[in-house]
Coordinates of C-alpha atoms in Angstrom, one line a residue:
Chain A
X695 CA 0.0 0.0 0.0
X696 CA 1.1 3.6 -0.7
X697 CA 3.6 4.5 2.2
X698 CA 2.5 8.1 2.2
X699 CA -1.1 7.2 2.8
X700 CA 0.0 4.9 5.6
X701 CA 2.1 7.7 7.2
X702 CA -0.9 10.1 7.1
X703 CA -3.2 7.4 8.7
X704 CA -0.7 6.8 11.4
X705 CA -0.6 10.5 12.2
X706 CA -4.4 10.5 12.5
X707 CA -4.6 7.5 14.7
X708 CA -3.4 8.0 18.2
X709 CA -3.9 4.3 19.0
X710 CA -1.4 1.9 17.5
X711 CA -3.9 -1.0 17.6
X712 CA -6.6 0.9 15.9
X713 CA -4.2 1.9 13.1
X714 CA -3.2 -1.7 12.6
X715 CA -6.9 -2.7 12.3
X716 CA -7.6 0.1 9.8
X717 CA -4.5 -0.9 7.8
X718 CA -5.6 -4.5 7.7
X719 CA -9.1 -3.5 6.5
X720 CA -7.8 -1.3 3.9
X721 CA -5.3 -3.9 2.7
X722 CA -8.1 -6.4 2.2
X723 CA -10.2 -3.9 0.4
X724 CA -7.3 -2.8 -1.9
X725 CA -6.5 -6.5 -2.7
X726 CA -10.1 -7.1 -3.6
X727 CA -10.1 -4.0 -5.8
X728 CA -6.9 -5.0 -7.4
X729 CA -8.4 -8.4 -8.3
X730 CA -11.5 -6.7 -9.8
X731 CA -9.3 -4.3 -11.8
X732 CA -7.2 -7.3 -13.0
X733 CA -10.4 -9.1 -14.1
X734 CA -11.8 -6.0 -15.7
X735 CA -8.5 -5.6 -17.6
X736 CA -8.5 -9.1 -18.8
X737 CA -12.2 -8.7 -19.9
X738 CA -11.2 -5.6 -21.8
X739 CA -8.3 -7.6 -23.4
X740 CA -10.8 -10.3 -24.4
X741 CA -13.2 -7.8 -25.8
X742 CA -10.4 -6.3 -27.8
X743 CA -9.5 -9.7 -29.1
X744 CA -13.1 -10.4 -30.0
X745 CA -13.4 -7.1 -31.8
X746 CA -10.3 -7.8 -33.8
X747 CA -11.6 -11.2 -34.7
X748 CA -14.9 -9.6 -35.7
X749 CA -13.0 -6.8 -37.6
X750 CA -11.0 -9.5 -39.4
X751 CA -14.2 -11.2 -40.5
X752 CA -15.3 -8.0 -42.3
X753 CA -12.1 -8.0 -44.3
X754 CA -11.8 -10.2 -47.4
X755 CA -9.3 -12.6 -45.9
X756 CA -9.4 -16.2 -46.6
X757 CA -10.2 -18.7 -43.9
X758 CA -6.6 -19.8 -43.4
X759 CA -5.5 -16.3 -42.5
X760 CA -8.5 -15.7 -40.2
X761 CA -7.8 -19.0 -38.4
X762 CA -4.1 -18.3 -38.0
X763 CA -4.5 -14.8 -36.7
X764 CA -7.3 -15.8 -34.3
X765 CA -5.3 -18.8 -33.0
X766 CA -2.3 -16.5 -32.2
X767 CA -4.5 -13.9 -30.5
X768 CA -6.4 -16.4 -28.4
X769 CA -3.3 -18.2 -27.3
X770 CA -1.6 -15.0 -26.2
X771 CA -4.6 -13.8 -24.4
X772 CA -5.4 -17.1 -22.6
X773 CA -1.7 -17.9 -22.1
X774 CA -2.4 -21.3 -23.5
X775 CA 0.3 -23.6 -25.0
X776 CA -1.6 -24.5 -28.2
X777 CA -4.7 -23.2 -30.0
X778 CA -5.8 -25.1 -33.0
X779 CA -8.7 -25.4 -35.4
X780 CA -9.6 -29.0 -36.0
X781 CA -11.7 -29.9 -39.1
X782 CA -13.7 -33.0 -39.6
X783 CA -13.5 -34.5 -43.0
X784 CA -16.8 -34.0 -44.6
X785 CA -18.9 -37.1 -45.4
X786 CA -16.7 -39.3 -43.3
X787 CA -18.7 -39.4 -40.1
X788 CA -17.1 -37.7 -37.2
X789 CA -14.2 -40.1 -36.6
X790 CA -11.6 -38.4 -38.9
X791 CA -10.2 -35.0 -39.3
X792 CA -7.1 -32.9 -39.0
X793 CA -5.8 -29.6 -37.6
X794 CA -6.0 -27.1 -40.3
X795 CA -4.6 -24.1 -38.3
X796 CA -2.8 -23.7 -35.0
X797 CA -0.6 -21.5 -32.9
X798 CA 1.7 -23.4 -30.6
X799 CA 4.3 -22.7 -28.0
X800 CA 7.8 -23.6 -29.3
X801 CA 8.3 -26.1 -26.5
X802 CA 5.5 -28.3 -27.8
X803 CA 4.9 -30.3 -30.9
X804 CA 2.8 -29.1 -33.8
X805 CA -0.5 -30.8 -34.3
X806 CA -1.2 -29.4 -37.7
X807 CA -1.7 -31.5 -40.8
X808 CA -1.7 -34.7 -39.0
X809 CA -4.6 -36.9 -39.8
X810 CA -6.4 -37.9 -36.6
X811 CA -8.6 -40.9 -36.5
X812 CA -10.5 -40.9 -33.3
X813 CA -12.7 -43.9 -33.3
X814 CA -13.9 -43.2 -29.8
X815 CA -15.2 -39.8 -30.7
X816 CA -17.7 -40.8 -33.3
X817 CA -21.3 -39.9 -33.7
X818 CA -22.2 -39.7 -30.0
X819 CA -19.8 -36.9 -29.3
X820 CA -20.6 -35.2 -32.5
X821 CA -24.3 -34.9 -31.6
X822 CA -23.4 -33.2 -28.4
X823 CA -21.0 -30.8 -30.0
X824 CA -23.6 -30.1 -32.7
X825 CA -25.9 -29.0 -29.9
X826 CA -23.3 -26.6 -28.6
X827 CA -21.6 -28.7 -25.9
X828 CA -18.3 -27.4 -24.6
X829 CA -15.7 -29.6 -23.1
X830 CA -13.5 -28.0 -20.4
X831 CA -11.0 -30.5 -19.1
X832 CA -8.7 -29.4 -16.3
X833 CA -6.6 -32.6 -16.4
X834 CA -7.1 -35.2 -19.0
X835 CA -5.8 -37.9 -16.6
X836 CA -8.5 -37.0 -14.1
X837 CA -11.7 -36.5 -16.0
X838 CA -12.9 -39.9 -16.9
X839 CA -11.9 -39.7 -20.5
X840 CA -11.6 -43.0 -22.4
X841 CA -8.1 -44.5 -22.8
X842 CA -8.1 -44.0 -26.5
X843 CA -9.0 -40.4 -26.2
X844 CA -6.3 -39.8 -23.6
X845 CA -3.9 -41.5 -25.9
X846 CA -4.6 -39.1 -28.8
X847 CA -4.3 -36.1 -26.5
X848 CA -1.1 -37.4 -25.0
X849 CA 0.5 -37.5 -28.5
X850 CA 0.4 -33.7 -28.4
X851 CA 1.4 -33.5 -24.7
X852 CA -2.0 -32.1 -23.8
X853 CA -2.7 -31.9 -20.1
X854 CA -5.8 -29.6 -20.0
X855 CA -8.0 -28.7 -22.9
X856 CA -10.9 -26.5 -23.7
X857 CA -12.9 -27.6 -26.8
X858 CA -15.7 -25.5 -28.4
X859 CA -17.6 -26.7 -31.5
X860 CA -17.2 -24.8 -34.8
X861 CA -20.5 -24.7 -36.5
X862 CA -21.1 -23.9 -40.1
X863 CA -24.8 -23.0 -39.9
X864 CA -26.3 -26.1 -38.4
X865 CA -23.5 -28.4 -39.3
X866 CA -20.6 -29.4 -37.1
X867 CA -17.6 -28.2 -39.1
X868 CA -14.9 -28.8 -36.6
X869 CA -13.6 -27.8 -33.2
X870 CA -11.7 -24.9 -31.6
X871 CA -9.2 -26.6 -29.3
X872 CA -7.3 -24.8 -26.6
X873 CA -4.6 -26.9 -25.0
X874 CA -2.5 -26.4 -21.9
X875 CA 0.5 -28.7 -22.1
X876 CA 2.9 -27.7 -19.3
X877 CA 0.4 -28.3 -16.5
X878 CA -3.2 -29.0 -15.7
X879 CA -5.5 -25.9 -15.8
X880 CA -8.8 -24.9 -14.3
X881 CA -10.7 -23.1 -17.1
X882 CA -12.4 -19.9 -15.8
X883 CA -16.0 -19.1 -16.7
X884 CA -14.9 -15.9 -18.5
X885 CA -12.3 -17.9 -20.5
X886 CA -14.9 -20.4 -21.5
X887 CA -17.3 -17.7 -22.5
X888 CA -14.6 -16.0 -24.5
X889 CA -13.7 -19.1 -26.3
X890 CA -17.4 -19.7 -27.1
X891 CA -17.8 -16.2 -28.5
X892 CA -14.6 -16.6 -30.6
X893 CA -16.0 -19.9 -31.9
X894 CA -19.3 -18.4 -32.8
X895 CA -17.6 -15.6 -34.8
X896 CA -15.5 -18.2 -36.6
X897 CA -18.7 -19.9 -37.4
X898 CA -19.8 -16.7 -39.2
X899 CA -16.5 -16.8 -41.1
X900 CA -17.1 -20.4 -42.1
X901 CA -20.5 -19.5 -43.4
X902 CA -19.1 -16.6 -45.4
X903 CA -16.4 -18.9 -46.8
X904 CA -19.1 -21.4 -47.8
X905 CA -21.2 -18.7 -49.5
X906 CA -18.0 -17.4 -51.2
X907 CA -17.2 -20.9 -52.4
X908 CA -20.7 -21.3 -53.7
X909 CA -20.5 -18.0 -55.4
X910 CA -17.1 -18.9 -57.0
X911 CA -18.5 -22.1 -58.2
X912 CA -21.5 -20.4 -59.7
X913 CA -19.2 -17.8 -61.3
X914 CA -17.1 -20.7 -62.7
X915 CA -20.2 -22.5 -64.0
X916 CA -21.3 -19.3 -65.7
X917 CA -17.9 -18.8 -67.2
X918 CA -17.9 -22.4 -68.4
X919 CA -21.4 -21.9 -69.8
X920 CA -20.2 -18.7 -71.5
X921 CA -17.3 -20.6 -73.0
X922 CA -19.6 -23.3 -74.2
X923 CA -21.8 -20.7 -75.9
X924 CA -18.7 -19.0 -77.4
X925 CA -17.5 -22.3 -78.7
X926 CA -20.9 -23.0 -80.2
X927 CA -21.0 -19.6 -81.7
X928 CA -17.6 -20.1 -83.2
X929 CA -18.7 -23.4 -84.6
X930 CA -21.8 -21.7 -86.1
X931 CA -19.6 -18.9 -87.5
X932 CA -17.4 -21.5 -89.2
X933 CA -20.4 -23.3 -90.5
X934 CA -21.8 -20.1 -91.9
X935 CA -18.5 -19.2 -93.6
X936 CA -18.4 -22.7 -95.0
X937 CA -21.9 -22.4 -96.3
X938 CA -21.1 -19.0 -97.8
X939 CA -18.1 -20.5 -99.5
X940 CA -20.2 -23.4 -100.9
X941 CA -22.8 -20.9 -102.0
X942 CA -20.2 -18.8 -103.8
X943 CA -18.8 -21.8 -105.5
X944 CA -22.3 -22.8 -106.5
X945 CA -22.8 -19.3 -107.9
X946 CA -19.5 -19.5 -109.8
X947 CA -20.5 -22.9 -111.1
X948 CA -23.9 -21.9 -112.3
X949 CA -22.5 -18.7 -113.8
X950 CA -20.1 -20.9 -115.8
X951 CA -22.9 -23.3 -116.7
X952 CA -25.0 -20.4 -117.8
X953 CA -22.2 -19.1 -120.1
X954 CA -20.2 -22.1 -121.2
X955 CA -22.7 -24.9 -121.6
X956 CA -25.1 -23.0 -123.8
X957 CA -22.4 -21.7 -126.2
X958 CA -21.7 -25.0 -128.0
X959 CA -25.4 -25.7 -128.3
X960 CA -25.8 -22.5 -130.2
X961 CA -23.1 -23.6 -132.6
X962 CA -24.7 -27.0 -133.1
X963 CA -28.1 -25.4 -133.7
X964 CA -26.8 -22.5 -135.8
X965 CA -24.7 -24.6 -138.2
X966 CA -27.5 -27.3 -138.5
X967 CA -29.7 -24.5 -139.6
X968 CA -27.0 -23.2 -141.9
X969 CA -26.8 -26.7 -143.4
X970 CA -30.5 -26.8 -143.9
X971 CA -30.5 -23.4 -145.6
X972 CA -27.3 -23.5 -147.7
X973 CA -27.1 -27.2 -148.5
X974 CA -30.8 -27.9 -148.8
X975 CA -30.5 -29.3 -152.3
X976 CA -27.7 -31.7 -151.3
X977 CA -29.7 -33.3 -148.5
X978 CA -32.5 -35.8 -149.0
X979 CA -35.6 -35.8 -146.8
X980 CA -34.0 -38.1 -144.2
X981 CA -30.9 -35.9 -144.0
X982 CA -33.1 -32.9 -143.4
X983 CA -35.0 -34.8 -140.8
X984 CA -31.8 -35.7 -139.0
X985 CA -30.8 -32.1 -138.9
X986 CA -34.2 -31.1 -137.5
X987 CA -33.8 -33.7 -134.8
X988 CA -30.4 -32.3 -134.0
X989 CA -31.8 -28.8 -133.7
X990 CA -34.8 -30.0 -131.6
X991 CA -32.4 -31.8 -129.2
X992 CA -30.1 -28.9 -128.8
X993 CA -33.0 -26.6 -128.1
X994 CA -34.3 -29.1 -125.5
X995 CA -31.0 -29.2 -123.9
X996 CA -30.9 -25.4 -123.8
X997 CA -34.2 -25.5 -122.1
X998 CA -33.0 -28.1 -119.6
X999 CA -30.0 -25.9 -118.7
X1000 CA -32.2 -22.9 -118.2
X1001 CA -34.5 -25.0 -116.0
X1002 CA -31.6 -26.2 -113.9
X1003 CA -30.3 -22.6 -113.6
X1004 CA -33.7 -21.4 -112.5
X1005 CA -33.9 -24.2 -110.0
X1006 CA -30.5 -23.4 -108.5
X1007 CA -31.4 -19.7 -108.5
X1008 CA -34.5 -20.5 -106.5
X1009 CA -32.3 -22.0 -103.8
X1010 CA -29.8 -19.2 -103.7
X1011 CA -32.1 -16.1 -103.6
X1012 CA -32.6 -14.6 -100.2
X1013 CA -36.0 -15.3 -98.6
X1014 CA -38.2 -12.4 -97.4
X1015 CA -40.8 -13.8 -95.0
X1016 CA -44.2 -12.1 -94.8
X1017 CA -47.8 -13.1 -94.6
X1018 CA -48.9 -14.5 -98.0
X1019 CA -52.5 -15.1 -99.1
X1020 CA -52.2 -18.4 -100.9
X1021 CA -55.9 -18.3 -101.9
X1022 CA -55.4 -15.0 -103.6
X1023 CA -52.3 -16.1 -105.4
X1024 CA -54.0 -19.3 -106.5
X1025 CA -57.0 -17.4 -107.8
X1026 CA -54.7 -15.2 -110.0
X1027 CA -52.9 -18.2 -111.4
X1028 CA -56.1 -20.1 -112.1
X1029 CA -57.5 -17.0 -114.0
X1030 CA -54.3 -17.0 -116.1
X1031 CA -54.7 -20.7 -116.8
X1032 CA -58.3 -20.4 -117.8
X1033 CA -57.4 -17.5 -120.1
X1034 CA -54.7 -19.6 -121.8
X1035 CA -57.2 -22.2 -122.8
X1036 CA -60.7 -20.6 -122.6
X1037 CA -62.4 -23.6 -124.2
X1038 CA -61.6 -26.0 -121.3
X1039 CA -64.2 -26.9 -118.7
X1040 CA -62.5 -26.7 -115.4
X1041 CA -64.1 -26.0 -112.0
X1042 CA -61.7 -24.3 -109.6
X1043 CA -62.6 -24.8 -105.9
X1044 CA -60.3 -22.5 -103.9
X1045 CA -60.7 -22.3 -100.1
X1046 CA -60.7 -18.6 -99.2
X1047 CA -58.3 -16.9 -96.8
X1048 CA -55.5 -19.4 -96.7
X1049 CA -52.7 -17.4 -95.1
X1050 CA -49.1 -18.6 -94.7
X1051 CA -45.9 -17.1 -93.6
X1052 CA -43.4 -17.3 -96.4
X1053 CA -41.6 -15.7 -99.3
X1054 CA -44.2 -14.3 -101.7
X1055 CA -42.2 -14.8 -104.9
X1056 CA -41.2 -18.4 -104.0
X1057 CA -44.7 -19.4 -102.9
X1058 CA -46.0 -18.0 -106.2
X1059 CA -43.6 -20.1 -108.2
X1060 CA -44.6 -23.1 -106.0
X1061 CA -48.3 -22.6 -106.6
X1062 CA -47.8 -21.9 -110.4
X1063 CA -46.0 -25.3 -110.6
X1064 CA -48.7 -27.2 -108.7
X1065 CA -51.6 -25.6 -110.5
X1066 CA -50.0 -25.9 -113.9
X1067 CA -49.5 -29.6 -113.2
X1068 CA -53.1 -30.0 -112.2
X1069 CA -54.2 -28.1 -115.3
X1070 CA -51.9 -30.2 -117.5
X1071 CA -52.9 -33.6 -116.1
X1072 CA -56.6 -32.9 -116.4
X1073 CA -56.3 -31.8 -120.0
X1074 CA -57.4 -35.2 -121.4
X1075 CA -60.7 -35.0 -119.5
X1076 CA -63.7 -33.0 -120.9
X1077 CA -64.7 -31.9 -117.4
X1078 CA -62.2 -31.3 -114.5
X1079 CA -62.0 -30.1 -111.0
X1080 CA -59.0 -28.4 -109.4
X1081 CA -59.0 -27.7 -105.7
X1082 CA -56.9 -25.8 -103.2
X1083 CA -57.6 -26.3 -99.5
X1084 CA -56.1 -27.0 -96.1
X1085 CA -56.6 -29.3 -93.1
X1086 CA -54.9 -29.3 -89.7
X1087 CA -52.7 -32.2 -88.6
X1088 CA -52.9 -33.8 -85.1
X1089 CA -49.8 -31.7 -84.0
X1090 CA -51.7 -28.5 -85.0
X1091 CA -49.7 -27.9 -88.1
X1092 CA -51.7 -26.8 -91.2
X1093 CA -51.4 -29.0 -94.3
X1094 CA -52.3 -27.4 -97.6
X1095 CA -53.2 -29.4 -100.6
X1096 CA -53.8 -29.0 -104.3
X1097 CA -56.1 -31.7 -105.7
X1098 CA -57.1 -32.6 -109.2
X1099 CA -59.2 -35.4 -110.8
X1100 CA -56.9 -35.9 -113.8
X1101 CA -54.6 -38.6 -115.0
X1102 CA -53.1 -39.3 -111.5
X1103 CA -50.2 -41.6 -111.0
X1104 CA -49.2 -45.0 -109.8
X1105 CA -48.3 -44.8 -106.1
X1106 CA -45.5 -47.3 -106.7
X1107 CA -43.5 -44.4 -108.2
X1108 CA -44.6 -41.8 -105.7
X1109 CA -41.0 -41.5 -104.4
X1110 CA -39.8 -40.5 -107.9
X1111 CA -42.2 -37.6 -108.3
X1112 CA -40.0 -34.9 -106.8
X1113 CA -36.6 -35.8 -108.3
X1114 CA -35.4 -33.3 -110.9
X1115 CA -36.0 -34.5 -114.5
X1116 CA -38.2 -37.4 -113.3
X1117 CA -41.3 -37.9 -115.3
X1118 CA -44.0 -40.5 -114.8
X1119 CA -45.8 -39.8 -118.1
X1120 CA -44.6 -39.9 -121.7
X1121 CA -43.6 -36.7 -123.3
X1122 CA -46.2 -37.3 -126.0
X1123 CA -49.1 -37.5 -123.5
X1124 CA -48.1 -34.7 -121.2
X1125 CA -45.1 -32.6 -122.3
X1126 CA -42.9 -31.2 -119.6
X1127 CA -39.3 -31.1 -118.4
X1128 CA -39.6 -32.7 -115.0
X1129 CA -38.4 -29.9 -112.9
X1130 CA -41.8 -28.6 -111.7
X1131 CA -42.2 -30.8 -108.7
X1132 CA -38.5 -30.6 -107.9
X1133 CA -39.0 -26.9 -107.8
X1134 CA -42.0 -27.3 -105.5
X1135 CA -40.1 -29.5 -103.2
X1136 CA -37.2 -27.1 -102.9
X1137 CA -39.4 -24.2 -102.1
X1138 CA -41.3 -26.2 -99.5
X1139 CA -38.0 -27.3 -97.9
X1140 CA -36.7 -23.7 -97.8
X1141 CA -39.8 -22.9 -95.7
X1142 CA -38.9 -25.8 -93.4
X1143 CA -42.0 -27.8 -94.5
X1144 CA -42.5 -31.1 -96.3
X1145 CA -44.4 -32.2 -99.4
X1146 CA -45.9 -35.5 -100.4
X1147 CA -48.4 -36.8 -102.8
X1148 CA -51.3 -39.3 -103.1
X1149 CA -52.8 -40.5 -106.3
X1150 CA -54.1 -43.3 -108.5
X1151 CA -54.0 -43.8 -112.2
X1152 CA -56.9 -42.0 -113.8
X1153 CA -58.3 -41.0 -110.4
X1154 CA -56.4 -37.8 -109.9
X1155 CA -53.6 -36.6 -107.6
X1156 CA -53.4 -34.7 -104.4
X1157 CA -50.2 -32.8 -103.4
X1158 CA -49.9 -32.0 -99.7
X1159 CA -47.4 -29.5 -98.3
X1160 CA -46.6 -27.7 -95.0
X1161 CA -44.8 -24.5 -94.7
X1162 CA -43.4 -24.6 -91.1
X1163 CA -40.8 -26.8 -89.5
X1164 CA -42.2 -29.7 -87.4
X1165 CA -40.7 -30.8 -84.1
X1166 CA -38.3 -33.7 -84.5
X1167 CA -39.9 -37.0 -84.0
X1168 CA -43.4 -35.8 -84.8
Chain B
X1452 CA -22.3 9.6 -144.7
X1453 CA -25.2 7.2 -145.0
X1454 CA -26.4 4.6 -142.5
X1455 CA -24.8 1.8 -144.5
X1456 CA -21.3 3.4 -144.2
X1457 CA -21.3 3.0 -140.5
X1458 CA -19.6 -0.1 -139.2
X1459 CA -20.9 -2.5 -136.6
X1460 CA -18.3 -3.5 -134.0
X1461 CA -18.8 -7.1 -133.0
X1462 CA -16.8 -8.0 -129.9
X1463 CA -16.8 -11.8 -129.8
X1464 CA -14.1 -14.4 -129.0
X1465 CA -16.0 -17.5 -130.0
X1466 CA -15.4 -18.1 -133.7
X1467 CA -18.7 -20.1 -134.1
X1468 CA -20.6 -17.3 -132.5
X1469 CA -18.8 -14.8 -134.7
X1470 CA -19.7 -16.8 -137.8
X1471 CA -23.3 -17.2 -136.7
X1472 CA -23.7 -13.5 -135.9
X1473 CA -22.2 -12.4 -139.2
X1474 CA -24.5 -15.0 -140.9
X1475 CA -27.5 -13.7 -139.1
X1476 CA -26.6 -10.1 -140.1
X1477 CA -26.1 -11.0 -143.8
X1478 CA -29.2 -13.1 -143.7
X1479 CA -31.2 -10.0 -142.7
X1480 CA -29.6 -7.9 -145.4
X1481 CA -27.6 -5.7 -143.1
X1482 CA -24.8 -4.7 -145.3
X1483 CA -22.8 -2.5 -142.9
X1484 CA -19.1 -3.4 -142.6
X1485 CA -18.6 -5.6 -139.6
X1486 CA -15.4 -5.1 -137.6
X1487 CA -14.7 -8.0 -135.2
X1488 CA -12.7 -7.6 -132.1
X1489 CA -11.8 -10.9 -130.5
X1490 CA -11.3 -9.7 -126.9
X1491 CA -11.7 -6.6 -124.8
X1492 CA -8.3 -5.3 -125.5
X1493 CA -8.8 -5.3 -129.2
X1494 CA -12.2 -3.7 -128.8
X1495 CA -10.7 -0.8 -126.8
X1496 CA -7.8 -0.4 -129.2
X1497 CA -10.3 0.0 -132.0
X1498 CA -12.5 2.5 -130.1
X1499 CA -9.6 4.5 -128.7
X1500 CA -7.4 4.2 -131.8
X1501 CA -4.5 2.6 -130.1
X1502 CA -2.4 -0.6 -130.5
X1503 CA -3.2 -2.4 -133.8
X1504 CA -5.7 0.5 -134.6
X1505 CA -3.2 3.3 -133.8
X1506 CA -3.9 6.2 -136.1
X1507 CA -7.5 5.2 -136.9
X1508 CA -9.7 8.2 -137.7
X1509 CA -11.7 8.4 -134.5
X1510 CA -14.4 10.5 -136.1
X1511 CA -15.8 7.3 -137.6
X1512 CA -17.6 5.7 -134.8
X1513 CA -19.5 2.4 -135.1
X1514 CA -23.3 2.6 -135.3
X1515 CA -23.5 0.1 -132.5
X1516 CA -21.2 -2.1 -130.5
X1517 CA -22.3 -5.7 -130.0
X1518 CA -20.5 -6.7 -126.9
X1519 CA -20.1 -10.2 -125.5
X1520 CA -19.4 -10.3 -121.7
X1521 CA -17.2 -13.3 -121.3
X1522 CA -14.0 -12.3 -123.1
X1523 CA -10.3 -13.1 -122.8
X1524 CA -8.0 -10.5 -121.2
X1525 CA -10.4 -7.6 -120.6
X1526 CA -14.0 -8.7 -120.2
X1527 CA -17.1 -7.0 -121.5
X1528 CA -18.1 -5.4 -118.3
X1529 CA -14.6 -3.7 -118.0
X1530 CA -14.8 -2.6 -121.7
X1531 CA -18.2 -1.0 -121.0
X1532 CA -16.8 0.7 -117.8
X1533 CA -13.9 2.2 -119.8
X1534 CA -16.1 3.4 -122.6
X1535 CA -18.5 5.1 -120.3
X1536 CA -15.5 6.8 -118.5
X1537 CA -14.2 8.1 -121.8
X1538 CA -15.6 11.5 -122.9
X1539 CA -15.7 10.5 -126.6
X1540 CA -17.4 7.1 -126.1
X1541 CA -19.7 8.0 -123.2
X1542 CA -22.7 8.0 -125.5
X1543 CA -21.7 5.3 -127.9
X1544 CA -24.6 2.7 -128.4
X1545 CA -23.5 -0.5 -126.8
X1546 CA -25.7 -3.6 -126.9
X1547 CA -24.6 -6.4 -124.6
X1548 CA -25.1 -9.6 -126.6
X1549 CA -24.2 -12.6 -124.4
X1550 CA -25.0 -16.1 -123.4
X1551 CA -25.9 -15.6 -119.7
X1552 CA -28.9 -13.9 -118.2
X1553 CA -27.5 -14.0 -114.7
X1554 CA -29.1 -11.2 -112.7
X1555 CA -25.7 -9.9 -111.8
X1556 CA -24.6 -9.6 -115.4
X1557 CA -27.8 -7.8 -116.4
X1558 CA -27.6 -5.5 -113.4
X1559 CA -23.9 -4.7 -113.9
X1560 CA -24.4 -4.0 -117.6
X1561 CA -27.3 -1.6 -117.1
X1562 CA -25.5 0.1 -114.1
X1563 CA -22.6 0.8 -116.4
X1564 CA -24.8 2.3 -119.0
X1565 CA -25.4 -0.3 -121.7
X1566 CA -28.2 0.6 -124.1
X1567 CA -29.7 -2.8 -124.3
X1568 CA -29.1 -6.4 -123.0
X1569 CA -29.8 -9.3 -125.2
X1570 CA -29.3 -12.9 -124.4
X1571 CA -28.3 -15.1 -127.3
X1572 CA -30.9 -17.8 -127.7
X1573 CA -29.8 -21.4 -128.5
X1574 CA -32.2 -21.5 -131.4
X1575 CA -30.5 -20.0 -134.4
X1576 CA -33.8 -18.8 -135.9
X1577 CA -34.6 -16.9 -132.8
X1578 CA -31.0 -15.6 -132.7
X1579 CA -31.4 -14.5 -136.3
X1580 CA -34.6 -12.7 -135.5
X1581 CA -33.0 -10.9 -132.6
X1582 CA -30.2 -9.8 -134.8
X1583 CA -32.6 -8.6 -137.4
X1584 CA -34.5 -6.5 -134.9
X1585 CA -31.2 -5.2 -133.5
X1586 CA -30.1 -4.0 -136.9
X1587 CA -33.5 -2.5 -137.7
X1588 CA -33.5 -0.6 -134.4
X1589 CA -30.0 0.6 -134.1
X1590 CA -29.2 1.2 -137.7
X1591 CA -32.5 2.5 -139.0
X1592 CA -34.8 3.7 -136.2
X1593 CA -32.5 4.9 -133.6
X1594 CA -31.3 8.5 -133.8
X1595 CA -27.6 8.3 -132.8
X1596 CA -26.1 10.7 -130.3
X1597 CA -24.7 13.8 -132.0
X1598 CA -21.0 13.1 -131.5

């Protein structure tokens, strides 16, 4: 006690015995106060440590750094020999785990990164820890611990330990272990409370880490998805470029066909005609007939080349999709057909208001071909009927049809109908070049639809077509 | 100078086509002199008075140029372009007479200022008829530009 205060007290007390009593009372009181001050100081220190743990949680540090700093701080504050974070291996029950972080006095062995198999810990202990149980052991040899448990603790020279669960949300993630190695230790209530608070804040850090990991995984997944999309796009780009190249080649090819294939035909035809004109007298009737046949054939071939070019042009021109009134188009075409042969008796039955989404020019070409066919193949009948209509398929897709009651065809050859230059009738009966239905098919395909036909000899034909893509497998 | 004095410049590399075109012209009693250029270079030399035609009197212009498109060395489109860029040949009547009716050819020809575009038919009689009408139109009916 302060000697100056004691000197003043002695001056005030005339009685030596009374002074001694007062001194004793004061001494007791001061000691008590000292203790309280000490306790308050250590609480302040603990609070400071807690704050720094909390502050660290706000910083974007990884778990490893948070654990390490916290272990160091807690060990200093509690004057413990070892503070470690023990982690259970996920999905392996609660028997196995390892210390993932620690701060340890140099005099004692490190417990870190040593796999620990504690078969006596197991589910039973885990359940308790999960419910927040804290184990405070003053002396491991005097606490009723199982032999195997003591054995494990003894490996690390533990004499006393304070174990608090580390929970990640509801799950037992691991344990905060505070070891005293040099001697047994009675753990104070304030120390236990401090350790509990530290553990609960570490729990928050664990949850943050989990969220962060989830987030990173999600980001990664998105990046991978993006890469996949990019790869797909690149593939598409390549395919487009390839298609463009093929298209250009096709254009160059048909340009060359257009120029070069027709030129020799002109020579053949021209000089055949020259022969007929200039050498008429030298040729008998058969010779003249041969020359006429040559000319007819060259002209036919010229026509075939033109048809082929038209067909390939149909496939190359860009499509402009818009609503198209098929009924209106058909009605215009039928009027033209009737005007071309006014004497024919043909009844046109056109369903009104048949709208389709498509390229007006291409759809017109398609209908011209279908209706021309119907007109041509009914020409041997004195009375005929040509119909345009539509039905709806089970899958909701509209099927259009052009029907006639003319010459029809043998269904055996139905698969040949749409091939270019395929003809099912003799040139003499029904003239034609065999590209009409091939043209129809290409136009339908370009719209994503399909086309097929039904018919019977002398019982007419029906051509069905759709103009939208159907789901695969339908 | 009468109509018949004016020449027809036929730009054609295919000898068969050349023979047939000349035959068609004669057949239709078109008696104008026919100058044949066998490629674009020759055609330009004639019209600009250069090369083998160096020193040619450029006041004598053809009544009409019958121009094939697919030609060796300089093609027909390029011939047309150079003619239209040239002050003296800007208004010269040029009829494209070719095998193809590719949209691009037709478009390019008209864009560069050809006066007409005719596709040679395979059928010689049709070709002959086309040549007859050509002659009628460009040699008789058409009023040439005052150059």
